[in-house]
mmCIF file of C-alpha atoms in Angstrom:
data_model
loop_
_atom_site.group_PDB
_atom_site.id
_atom_site.type_symbol
_atom_site.label_atom_id
_atom_site.label_comp_id
_atom_site.label_asym_id
_atom_site.label_seq_id
_atom_site.Cartn_x
_atom_site.Cartn_y
_atom_site.Cartn_z
ATOM 1 C CA MET A 81 52.815 -146.264 -11.550
ATOM 2 C CA TYR A 82 55.297 -149.247 -11.559
ATOM 3 C CA ARG A 83 57.820 -147.138 -12.598
ATOM 4 C CA THR A 84 57.887 -145.665 -9.295
ATOM 5 C CA GLN A 85 57.987 -149.678 -7.261
ATOM 6 C CA ASP A 86 60.849 -151.704 -6.443
ATOM 7 C CA GLU A 87 60.994 -154.426 -7.575
ATOM 8 C CA VAL A 88 59.305 -156.928 -4.160
ATOM 9 C CA SER A 89 56.570 -154.918 -4.872
ATOM 10 C CA LEU A 90 56.397 -155.260 -8.467
ATOM 11 C CA LEU A 91 57.041 -159.281 -8.005
ATOM 12 C CA ARG A 92 54.478 -159.560 -5.188
ATOM 13 C CA ALA A 93 52.142 -157.455 -7.211
ATOM 14 C CA SER A 94 53.121 -159.941 -10.079
ATOM 15 C CA LEU A 95 51.841 -163.032 -7.638
ATOM 16 C CA ASP A 96 48.684 -161.193 -6.914
ATOM 17 C CA GLY A 97 47.867 -161.470 -10.295
ATOM 18 C CA GLN A 98 48.364 -157.802 -11.201
ATOM 19 C CA THR A 99 50.556 -158.617 -15.362
ATOM 20 C CA GLU A 100 51.057 -154.862 -15.304
ATOM 21 C CA ALA A 101 52.936 -155.579 -12.713
ATOM 22 C CA TRP A 102 55.069 -158.591 -14.458
ATOM 23 C CA GLY A 103 54.658 -156.272 -18.025
ATOM 24 C CA GLU A 104 57.203 -153.486 -15.923
ATOM 25 C CA ILE A 105 59.339 -156.195 -15.129
ATOM 26 C CA VAL A 106 59.574 -157.124 -18.280
ATOM 27 C CA THR A 107 60.380 -154.020 -19.838
ATOM 28 C CA ARG A 108 63.737 -153.555 -16.972
ATOM 29 C CA TYR A 109 65.495 -157.179 -17.417
ATOM 30 C CA LYS A 110 64.763 -157.697 -21.102
ATOM 31 C CA ASP A 111 67.667 -155.791 -22.408
ATOM 32 C CA ALA A 112 69.682 -158.207 -20.373
ATOM 33 C CA VAL A 113 68.473 -161.127 -20.962
ATOM 34 C CA PHE A 114 67.870 -160.763 -24.925
ATOM 35 C CA GLY A 115 71.488 -159.660 -24.691
ATOM 36 C CA LEU A 116 72.234 -163.198 -23.180
ATOM 37 C CA CYS A 117 69.922 -165.657 -25.514
ATOM 38 C CA LEU A 118 71.226 -162.920 -28.598
ATOM 39 C CA GLY A 119 75.320 -163.792 -27.086
ATOM 40 C CA PHE A 120 74.653 -167.656 -26.349
ATOM 41 C CA LEU A 121 72.394 -168.613 -29.672
ATOM 42 C CA ARG A 122 74.338 -166.086 -31.877
ATOM 43 C CA ASN A 123 70.941 -166.328 -33.794
ATOM 44 C CA ARG A 124 68.567 -163.347 -33.476
ATOM 45 C CA ALA A 125 65.178 -164.825 -33.824
ATOM 46 C CA ASP A 126 65.766 -167.825 -31.645
ATOM 47 C CA ALA A 127 66.986 -165.218 -28.249
ATOM 48 C CA GLU A 128 63.791 -163.412 -29.361
ATOM 49 C CA ASP A 129 61.563 -166.341 -29.240
ATOM 50 C CA VAL A 130 64.235 -167.567 -26.424
ATOM 51 C CA THR A 131 63.560 -164.332 -24.451
ATOM 52 C CA HIS A 132 59.747 -164.122 -24.747
ATOM 53 C CA ASP A 133 59.270 -167.952 -23.257
ATOM 54 C CA ALA A 134 62.138 -167.051 -20.564
ATOM 55 C CA PHE A 135 59.669 -164.062 -19.231
ATOM 56 C CA VAL A 136 56.882 -166.542 -19.746
ATOM 57 C CA ARG A 137 57.849 -169.536 -17.509
ATOM 58 C CA ALA A 138 59.481 -167.264 -14.816
ATOM 59 C CA TYR A 139 55.879 -166.190 -14.611
ATOM 60 C CA LEU A 140 54.298 -168.891 -14.039
ATOM 61 C CA ASN A 141 56.605 -170.285 -11.860
ATOM 62 C CA LEU A 142 56.910 -166.718 -9.687
ATOM 63 C CA ARG A 143 56.047 -168.832 -6.980
ATOM 64 C CA ARG A 144 58.901 -170.793 -6.661
ATOM 65 C CA TYR A 145 61.437 -167.746 -6.696
ATOM 66 C CA ASN A 146 62.939 -166.941 -3.822
ATOM 67 C CA LEU A 147 63.162 -163.520 -2.498
ATOM 68 C CA ASP A 148 67.294 -164.380 -0.628
ATOM 69 C CA ARG A 149 68.339 -164.909 -4.989
ATOM 70 C CA LYS A 150 68.639 -162.130 -6.563
ATOM 71 C CA PHE A 151 65.892 -161.736 -9.218
ATOM 72 C CA SER A 152 68.523 -161.234 -12.231
ATOM 73 C CA THR A 153 70.383 -164.956 -11.496
ATOM 74 C CA TRP A 154 67.612 -165.867 -10.999
ATOM 75 C CA VAL A 155 65.657 -165.142 -14.783
ATOM 76 C CA PHE A 156 68.841 -164.875 -16.179
ATOM 77 C CA THR A 157 69.087 -169.130 -15.322
ATOM 78 C CA ILE A 158 65.577 -169.604 -16.566
ATOM 79 C CA ALA A 159 66.910 -167.847 -20.264
ATOM 80 C CA ALA A 160 70.154 -170.060 -19.872
ATOM 81 C CA ASN A 161 68.001 -173.370 -19.805
ATOM 82 C CA LEU A 162 66.125 -172.324 -22.252
ATOM 83 C CA CYS A 163 68.911 -171.506 -24.403
ATOM 84 C CA ARG A 164 70.381 -174.654 -23.656
ATOM 85 C CA ASN A 165 67.042 -176.527 -25.094
ATOM 86 C CA ARG A 166 66.844 -174.842 -28.201
ATOM 87 C CA ILE A 167 70.763 -175.305 -28.630
ATOM 88 C CA ARG A 168 69.713 -178.751 -28.832
ATOM 89 C CA TYR A 169 66.278 -178.575 -30.739
ATOM 90 C CA ARG A 170 69.102 -176.445 -33.475
ATOM 91 C CA ARG A 171 71.260 -179.803 -33.254
ATOM 92 C CA ASN A 172 68.868 -181.668 -35.309
ATOM 93 C CA HIS A 173 66.715 -178.956 -36.220
ATOM 94 C CA PRO A 174 69.571 -176.814 -37.859
ATOM 95 C CA VAL A 175 68.184 -173.234 -39.808
ATOM 96 C CA MET A 176 69.199 -172.665 -43.169
ATOM 97 C CA GLU A 177 71.082 -169.922 -43.243
ATOM 98 C CA VAL A 178 72.634 -168.268 -39.548
ATOM 99 C CA GLU A 179 70.624 -165.023 -39.106
ATOM 100 C CA PHE A 180 73.093 -162.371 -37.196
ATOM 101 C CA GLU A 181 71.241 -159.210 -38.399
ATOM 102 C CA MET A 182 73.078 -156.276 -36.918
ATOM 103 C CA GLU A 183 72.051 -152.352 -37.265
ATOM 104 C CA GLY A 184 74.183 -149.676 -37.819
ATOM 105 C CA SER A 185 76.935 -148.465 -35.134
ATOM 106 C CA ALA A 186 75.879 -147.156 -32.018
ATOM 107 C CA ASP A 187 78.980 -145.017 -31.377
ATOM 108 C CA PRO A 188 78.843 -143.237 -34.814
ATOM 109 C CA ALA A 189 83.112 -142.126 -34.557
ATOM 110 C CA ARG A 190 83.834 -145.394 -34.312
ATOM 111 C CA THR A 191 87.108 -146.222 -36.627
ATOM 112 C CA VAL A 192 87.022 -148.329 -39.258
ATOM 113 C CA ALA A 193 89.450 -150.801 -37.421
ATOM 114 C CA ARG A 194 87.861 -150.806 -34.710
ATOM 115 C CA GLU A 195 84.625 -151.988 -36.602
ATOM 116 C CA GLU A 196 86.824 -154.918 -38.374
ATOM 117 C CA GLN A 197 87.666 -155.937 -35.206
ATOM 118 C CA GLN A 198 84.701 -156.088 -33.833
ATOM 119 C CA VAL A 199 83.594 -158.729 -36.715
ATOM 120 C CA HIS A 200 85.746 -160.433 -36.389
ATOM 121 C CA VAL A 201 85.166 -161.201 -32.641
ATOM 122 C CA ARG A 202 82.026 -161.449 -33.916
ATOM 123 C CA GLU A 203 83.230 -164.621 -36.467
ATOM 124 C CA ALA A 204 85.377 -166.188 -33.461
ATOM 125 C CA LEU A 205 82.058 -166.294 -31.167
ATOM 126 C CA GLY A 206 80.290 -167.408 -33.903
ATOM 127 C CA THR A 207 82.356 -170.318 -33.932
ATOM 128 C CA LEU A 208 83.068 -171.108 -29.669
ATOM 129 C CA PRO A 209 81.881 -174.016 -28.417
ATOM 130 C CA TYR A 210 79.174 -173.260 -26.709
ATOM 131 C CA ALA A 211 80.307 -174.218 -23.281
ATOM 132 C CA TYR A 212 82.901 -171.407 -23.656
ATOM 133 C CA ARG A 213 80.812 -169.161 -25.170
ATOM 134 C CA THR A 214 78.240 -168.776 -22.388
ATOM 135 C CA PRO A 215 80.421 -167.643 -18.948
ATOM 136 C CA LEU A 216 81.901 -165.310 -21.530
ATOM 137 C CA VAL A 217 78.503 -163.326 -22.533
ATOM 138 C CA LEU A 218 77.896 -163.973 -19.174
ATOM 139 C CA ARG A 219 81.322 -161.640 -17.432
ATOM 140 C CA PHE A 220 81.610 -159.648 -20.465
ATOM 141 C CA TYR A 221 77.755 -158.073 -21.545
ATOM 142 C CA ASN A 222 75.671 -159.891 -18.253
ATOM 143 C CA ASP A 223 79.276 -158.622 -15.818
ATOM 144 C CA LEU A 224 77.860 -160.944 -13.559
ATOM 145 C CA SER A 225 80.682 -162.561 -10.946
ATOM 146 C CA TYR A 226 82.298 -165.789 -11.498
ATOM 147 C CA LYS A 227 79.941 -167.334 -8.771
ATOM 148 C CA GLU A 228 76.491 -166.256 -10.389
ATOM 149 C CA ILE A 229 78.236 -167.775 -13.757
ATOM 150 C CA GLY A 230 78.551 -170.992 -12.100
ATOM 151 C CA ASP A 231 75.238 -170.684 -9.959
ATOM 152 C CA ILE A 232 73.488 -169.860 -13.426
ATOM 153 C CA LEU A 233 74.685 -172.581 -15.243
ATOM 154 C CA ALA A 234 75.522 -175.416 -12.897
ATOM 155 C CA ILE A 235 79.442 -175.621 -12.861
ATOM 156 C CA PRO A 236 81.291 -174.722 -10.116
ATOM 157 C CA GLU A 237 83.215 -171.029 -10.172
ATOM 158 C CA GLY A 238 86.959 -172.579 -10.322
ATOM 159 C CA THR A 239 85.577 -174.719 -14.109
ATOM 160 C CA VAL A 240 83.744 -170.834 -15.146
ATOM 161 C CA LYS A 241 86.990 -168.565 -13.699
ATOM 162 C CA THR A 242 89.147 -171.707 -16.694
ATOM 163 C CA ARG A 243 86.191 -171.741 -19.275
ATOM 164 C CA ILE A 244 86.888 -167.975 -19.352
ATOM 165 C CA HIS A 245 90.727 -167.533 -19.672
ATOM 166 C CA ARG A 246 90.225 -171.030 -21.954
ATOM 167 C CA GLY A 247 87.253 -168.892 -24.352
ATOM 168 C CA LYS A 248 89.099 -166.155 -24.320
ATOM 169 C CA ALA A 249 92.230 -167.305 -25.232
ATOM 170 C CA MET A 250 90.788 -169.111 -27.808
ATOM 171 C CA LEU A 251 89.639 -166.798 -28.852
ATOM 172 C CA LYS A 252 92.676 -164.456 -29.285
ATOM 173 C CA GLU A 253 94.256 -167.278 -31.251
ATOM 174 C CA MET A 254 91.382 -166.825 -33.567
ATOM 175 C CA LEU A 255 92.085 -163.273 -33.991
ATOM 176 C CA ASP A 256 95.377 -163.293 -34.108
ATOM 177 C CA LYS A 257 95.326 -165.813 -36.882
ATOM 178 C CA GLU A 258 93.167 -163.967 -38.902
ATOM 179 C CA ARG A 259 95.069 -160.576 -38.144
ATOM 180 C CA GLY A 260 97.770 -161.964 -39.862
ATOM 181 C CA ALA A 261 96.122 -162.754 -43.081
ATOM 182 C CA SER A 262 94.399 -160.542 -43.460
ATOM 183 C CA MET B 164 93.640 -150.867 -30.807
ATOM 184 C CA SER B 165 96.272 -154.120 -30.751
ATOM 185 C CA LEU B 166 94.991 -157.801 -29.197
ATOM 186 C CA ASP B 167 97.982 -158.662 -27.044
ATOM 187 C CA ALA B 168 96.722 -156.533 -24.312
ATOM 188 C CA ARG B 169 94.505 -158.698 -22.323
ATOM 189 C CA ASP B 170 92.129 -155.458 -21.391
ATOM 190 C CA SER B 171 91.550 -154.675 -25.231
ATOM 191 C CA LEU B 172 90.236 -157.888 -25.508
ATOM 192 C CA ASP B 173 88.092 -157.581 -22.586
ATOM 193 C CA GLU B 174 86.746 -154.247 -23.469
ATOM 194 C CA LEU B 175 86.228 -155.834 -27.256
ATOM 195 C CA LEU B 176 84.085 -158.213 -25.949
ATOM 196 C CA ARG B 177 82.001 -156.157 -24.443
ATOM 197 C CA GLU B 178 81.940 -153.289 -26.503
ATOM 198 C CA THR B 179 81.009 -156.221 -29.730
ATOM 199 C CA LEU B 180 78.590 -158.036 -27.397
ATOM 200 C CA ARG B 181 76.249 -154.582 -26.475
ATOM 201 C CA GLN B 182 76.524 -152.957 -29.533
ATOM 202 C CA ASP B 183 74.805 -156.737 -31.335
ATOM 203 C CA ALA B 184 71.820 -156.184 -28.434
ATOM 204 C CA THR B 185 71.345 -152.815 -29.488
ATOM 205 C CA GLY B 186 71.642 -153.502 -33.078
ATOM 206 C CA ALA B 187 69.024 -156.128 -32.813
ATOM 207 C CA SER B 188 67.306 -154.314 -29.847
ATOM 208 C CA HIS B 189 63.981 -153.869 -31.876
ATOM 209 C CA SER B 190 62.877 -157.471 -31.817
ATOM 210 C CA VAL B 191 61.737 -156.549 -27.936
ATOM 211 C CA ALA B 192 60.431 -153.138 -29.021
ATOM 212 C CA ARG B 193 56.749 -155.107 -28.134
ATOM 213 C CA LEU B 194 57.940 -157.807 -25.651
ATOM 214 C CA GLU B 195 55.612 -156.894 -22.988
ATOM 215 C CA ALA B 196 52.518 -156.870 -24.172
ATOM 216 C CA ARG B 197 53.728 -160.166 -26.790
ATOM 217 C CA VAL B 198 54.338 -162.190 -22.733
ATOM 218 C CA LEU B 199 51.512 -160.104 -20.895
ATOM 219 C CA GLU B 200 49.463 -161.775 -24.257
ATOM 220 C CA THR B 201 50.425 -165.605 -24.290
ATOM 221 C CA LEU B 202 49.370 -165.070 -20.579
ATOM 222 C CA GLY B 203 46.197 -164.066 -20.968
ATOM 223 C CA ASP B 204 44.311 -164.905 -17.278
ATOM 224 C CA ARG B 205 47.329 -167.620 -16.276
ATOM 225 C CA ALA B 206 48.510 -166.602 -12.695
ATOM 226 C CA PRO B 207 51.489 -168.515 -10.634
ATOM 227 C CA ARG B 208 51.052 -171.696 -10.852
ATOM 228 C CA ARG B 209 51.053 -173.285 -7.173
ATOM 229 C CA GLY B 210 52.855 -176.192 -5.240
ATOM 230 C CA LEU B 211 51.201 -178.111 -3.448
ATOM 231 C CA TRP B 212 51.486 -177.213 -1.146
ATOM 232 C CA GLY B 213 50.839 -173.530 -1.745
ATOM 233 C CA SER B 214 47.169 -175.208 -2.816
ATOM 234 C CA LEU B 215 47.071 -176.782 0.470
ATOM 235 C CA ARG B 216 47.347 -173.428 1.912
ATOM 236 C CA ALA B 217 45.230 -171.432 -0.196
ATOM 237 C CA LEU B 218 42.859 -173.828 1.143
ATOM 238 C CA VAL B 219 43.063 -172.738 4.763
ATOM 239 C CA ALA B 220 44.222 -169.394 4.462
ATOM 240 C CA PRO B 221 41.191 -166.671 4.828
ATOM 241 C CA THR B 222 40.006 -165.339 2.247
ATOM 242 C CA ARG B 223 38.105 -161.786 1.381
ATOM 243 C CA ALA B 224 34.497 -164.151 2.546
ATOM 244 C CA GLY B 225 36.279 -164.703 5.775
ATOM 245 C CA ARG B 226 37.697 -166.999 7.317
ATOM 246 C CA TRP B 227 34.335 -168.659 8.754
ATOM 247 C CA THR B 228 32.817 -169.164 5.846
ATOM 248 C CA GLN B 229 35.998 -171.033 3.939
ATOM 249 C CA LEU B 230 36.349 -173.065 7.367
ATOM 250 C CA ALA B 231 32.291 -173.629 7.153
ATOM 251 C CA PHE B 232 32.717 -174.804 3.319
ATOM 252 C CA VAL B 233 35.949 -177.244 4.653
ATOM 253 C CA GLY B 234 33.310 -178.872 7.671
ATOM 254 C CA ALA B 235 30.542 -178.814 5.500
ATOM 255 C CA THR B 236 32.283 -181.411 2.594
ATOM 256 C CA ALA B 237 34.555 -183.312 5.573
ATOM 257 C CA SER B 238 31.230 -184.239 6.932
ATOM 258 C CA ALA B 239 29.106 -184.724 3.899
ATOM 259 C CA CYS B 240 32.227 -186.940 2.879
ATOM 260 C CA LEU B 241 32.242 -188.513 6.808
ATOM 261 C CA LEU B 242 28.435 -189.321 6.057
ATOM 262 C CA VAL B 243 28.673 -190.906 2.531
ATOM 263 C CA GLY B 244 31.177 -193.214 4.046
ATOM 264 C CA PHE B 245 28.534 -194.536 7.408
ATOM 265 C CA PHE B 246 26.172 -195.612 4.393
ATOM 266 C CA LEU B 247 28.293 -196.797 2.010
ATOM 267 C CA GLY B 248 30.168 -198.409 5.150
ATOM 268 C CA ASP B 249 27.729 -201.178 4.803
ATOM 269 C CA ARG B 250 26.719 -201.748 1.775
ATOM 270 C CA LEU B 251 30.122 -201.909 0.620
ATOM 271 C CA PRO B 252 31.818 -205.601 0.575
ATOM 272 C CA ARG B 253 33.575 -206.004 3.625
ATOM 273 C CA ASP B 254 36.047 -208.380 2.528
ATOM 274 C CA ARG B 255 37.621 -209.694 -0.571
ATOM 275 C CA SER B 256 38.347 -213.270 0.325
ATOM 276 C CA PRO B 257 38.154 -216.793 -1.514
ATOM 277 C CA GLU B 258 34.664 -216.758 -1.884
ATOM 278 C CA PRO B 259 34.423 -219.449 -4.408
ATOM 279 C CA VAL B 260 33.495 -218.081 -7.827
ATOM 280 C CA ALA B 261 30.107 -219.203 -9.631
ATOM 281 C CA LEU B 262 31.462 -221.394 -12.268
ATOM 282 C CA THR B 263 31.035 -224.847 -10.553
ATOM 283 C CA ARG B 264 28.933 -224.313 -7.633
ATOM 284 C CA ALA B 265 25.289 -224.709 -8.979
ATOM 285 C CA ALA B 266 26.587 -228.326 -10.740
ATOM 286 C CA ALA B 267 28.376 -229.064 -7.087
ATOM 287 C CA PRO B 268 30.679 -230.935 -6.370
ATOM 288 C CA ALA B 269 32.550 -229.102 -8.617
ATOM 289 C CA VAL B 270 35.999 -231.454 -7.561
ATOM 290 C CA LYS B 271 34.879 -234.746 -5.818
ATOM 291 C CA THR B 272 37.649 -236.547 -4.600
ATOM 292 C CA ALA B 273 37.276 -240.158 -3.877
ATOM 293 C CA THR B 274 37.939 -241.075 -0.558
ATOM 294 C CA ALA B 275 41.422 -242.042 0.853
ATOM 295 C CA GLU B 276 40.581 -245.867 0.533
ATOM 296 C CA ALA B 277 39.661 -245.429 -2.715
ATOM 297 C CA SER B 278 43.401 -243.686 -3.737
ATOM 298 C CA ASP B 279 45.173 -246.322 -2.247
ATOM 299 C CA GLN B 280 43.560 -247.910 -5.311
ATOM 300 C CA ASP B 281 42.594 -245.883 -8.000
ATOM 301 C CA GLY B 282 44.020 -242.867 -7.036
ATOM 302 C CA VAL B 283 42.067 -239.904 -5.821
ATOM 303 C CA LEU B 284 39.525 -238.495 -8.867
ATOM 304 C CA PHE B 285 38.740 -234.594 -9.645
ATOM 305 C CA ILE B 286 35.354 -233.180 -11.093
ATOM 306 C CA LEU B 287 35.409 -230.385 -12.961
ATOM 307 C CA PRO B 288 32.171 -229.669 -14.917
ATOM 308 C CA ALA B 289 32.205 -227.339 -17.645
ATOM 309 C CA PRO B 290 30.111 -227.931 -20.236
ATOM 310 C CA ASN B 291 31.308 -225.591 -22.345
ATOM 311 C CA ALA B 292 35.288 -225.363 -21.350
ATOM 312 C CA ARG B 293 37.723 -226.968 -24.789
ATOM 313 C CA VAL B 294 40.616 -227.868 -22.684
ATOM 314 C CA VAL B 295 40.735 -228.332 -19.155
ATOM 315 C CA SER B 296 43.582 -229.305 -17.132
ATOM 316 C CA LEU B 297 44.753 -229.585 -13.632
ATOM 317 C CA VAL B 298 47.844 -227.994 -11.426
ATOM 318 C CA GLY B 299 49.055 -229.189 -8.576
ATOM 319 C CA SER B 300 52.001 -229.371 -5.373
ATOM 320 C CA PHE B 301 51.549 -233.350 -6.916
ATOM 321 C CA SER B 302 52.541 -232.544 -9.941
ATOM 322 C CA GLU B 303 54.933 -230.096 -9.965
ATOM 323 C CA TRP B 304 52.375 -227.474 -11.256
ATOM 324 C CA GLU B 305 52.664 -229.432 -14.299
ATOM 325 C CA PRO B 306 49.438 -229.436 -16.207
ATOM 326 C CA VAL B 307 47.763 -233.309 -16.228
ATOM 327 C CA PRO B 308 45.161 -233.171 -19.033
ATOM 328 C CA LEU B 309 41.596 -233.848 -17.475
ATOM 329 C CA THR B 310 39.404 -235.616 -20.013
ATOM 330 C CA ASP B 311 35.914 -235.678 -21.206
ATOM 331 C CA ASN B 312 35.537 -238.869 -23.457
ATOM 332 C CA ASP B 313 31.757 -239.140 -23.678
ATOM 333 C CA GLY B 314 30.867 -235.164 -24.432
ATOM 334 C CA ASP B 315 28.319 -234.696 -21.301
ATOM 335 C CA GLY B 316 30.886 -231.749 -20.012
ATOM 336 C CA ILE B 317 32.493 -233.621 -17.590
ATOM 337 C CA TRP B 318 35.947 -232.954 -17.185
ATOM 338 C CA THR B 319 37.685 -235.369 -14.648
ATOM 339 C CA ALA B 320 41.415 -236.491 -14.275
ATOM 340 C CA GLN B 321 42.618 -239.944 -11.827
ATOM 341 C CA ILE B 322 45.596 -238.939 -9.629
ATOM 342 C CA PRO B 323 47.298 -240.973 -7.138
ATOM 343 C CA LEU B 324 48.307 -239.257 -4.251
ATOM 344 C CA SER B 325 49.680 -240.185 -0.697
ATOM 345 C CA PRO B 326 47.684 -239.207 2.496
ATOM 346 C CA GLY B 327 49.163 -235.531 2.699
ATOM 347 C CA ARG B 328 47.746 -231.301 1.793
ATOM 348 C CA TYR B 329 47.882 -230.995 -1.539
ATOM 349 C CA GLU B 330 47.404 -227.209 -3.188
ATOM 350 C CA TYR B 331 45.550 -226.960 -6.684
ATOM 351 C CA ALA B 332 43.671 -225.071 -9.322
ATOM 352 C CA PHE B 333 42.097 -226.235 -12.811
ATOM 353 C CA ILE B 334 42.871 -224.521 -15.912
ATOM 354 C CA ILE B 335 40.103 -223.829 -18.412
ATOM 355 C CA ASP B 336 41.114 -222.877 -21.758
ATOM 356 C CA GLY B 337 43.763 -220.821 -20.351
ATOM 357 C CA ARG B 338 42.090 -219.670 -17.588
ATOM 358 C CA TRP B 339 42.747 -219.437 -13.933
ATOM 359 C CA PHE B 340 40.553 -221.094 -11.882
ATOM 360 C CA GLY B 341 41.546 -221.813 -8.183
ATOM 361 C CA GLN B 342 38.469 -221.795 -6.123
ATOM 362 C CA ASP B 343 37.432 -224.936 -5.964
ATOM 363 C CA PRO B 344 34.221 -224.688 -3.835
ATOM 364 C CA SER B 345 34.386 -228.370 -2.454
ATOM 365 C CA ALA B 346 38.580 -227.754 -1.415
ATOM 366 C CA ASP B 347 39.005 -227.409 2.363
ATOM 367 C CA ASP B 348 40.286 -224.502 1.941
ATOM 368 C CA TYR B 349 42.363 -222.055 -0.194
ATOM 369 C CA VAL B 350 44.942 -220.025 -0.087
ATOM 370 C CA LYS B 351 46.380 -216.967 -2.210
ATOM 371 C CA SER B 352 49.582 -216.763 -3.510
ATOM 372 C CA PHE B 353 51.353 -214.335 -6.710
ATOM 373 C CA GLY B 354 47.855 -212.872 -6.506
ATOM 374 C CA GLU B 355 46.140 -216.046 -7.816
ATOM 375 C CA TYR B 356 43.717 -218.466 -5.032
ATOM 376 C CA SER B 357 44.079 -222.170 -5.668
ATOM 377 C CA SER B 358 42.311 -224.400 -3.620
ATOM 378 C CA VAL B 359 44.030 -227.091 -0.828
ATOM 379 C CA ARG B 360 42.515 -230.410 -0.268
ATOM 380 C CA TYR B 361 43.501 -232.965 2.733
ATOM 381 C CA ILE B 362 43.553 -235.929 1.869
ATOM 382 C CA GLY B 363 43.420 -239.258 4.480
ATOM 383 C CA GLY B 364 43.355 -236.293 6.929
ATOM 384 C CA GLY B 365 47.284 -235.821 6.134
ATOM 385 C CA GLY B 366 48.756 -232.746 6.597
ATOM 386 C CA GLY B 367 51.798 -232.072 5.002
ATOM 387 C CA ALA B 368 51.580 -231.930 1.499
#
């Protein structure tokens, strides 16, 4: 029943206490939110926890959501804030081993060279400073505009552009260094 | 594929991030159930304004029922206030406490004539006190000890004062006692009462 409803109807139903409607909202956005958290945190278990918390918090604060704003931007903002809290927590409570689980390739035809490049990108992303990694994830995983990224991270649009530019430059430098070494 | 081309890096980033999320997507396979389980019966929080609006908004029980409930509650509050109004003390102004009222006069000052020779005699009955002192405008609010040499619980101090208005208070075992029952007036400053006494009909401190 809920799958055919539009987003606003689902949100109104959720506000009326119909949690099944909220379940449908979770289904629609969970991949985007999880991918954001995974990109930000680079840790699967933390990303899973934060994604769960983000949807719980969003539901409890649903009355604060302004219909004029894109729902995705709102829920991404909540997730980004929770990720920032988790990163701070991890500074004092580091995990023994950074966990990043991969399960095969989505594309069987992928060449070995391409997969190798992705391994290097993954490693480079992990070492990139958080302030530069987050706009890259929002730009290249969530396909958001500079303005939306600025709204979510609470930074000016110009800063978003700068950080994306510098973040990519740093990544490229790391990848080139890796390529030169191999 | 070379990384020199800008588009290539963009595409590589996009692919890597998506593959990461897809590869770990089993982590959120049952997320809906977990979220709904966590939420349980909890509903979205109301803000203050929302709560007020909900109070007056029509419900399934009907607007009249709701308004009748609000009206009845307000009337009950008014009635309680009306009946309690006469019973509660209206004024918490300096009503001398009973510390020395039974043994009044608690503070007996000498006459203005006597003050020319011996000063003003402050007397305070405080049978169980261990240390009693007097502070006032005449001593720049520095403590002046009262004495009880014969141990009868009557503490005294003789202070030479010229005619004028003086504020004072006793300190009994470290506790401020500013409401002398025999004072001419009281003033309240910094949250504490002090007594006022006019010596020799003087009007200035």
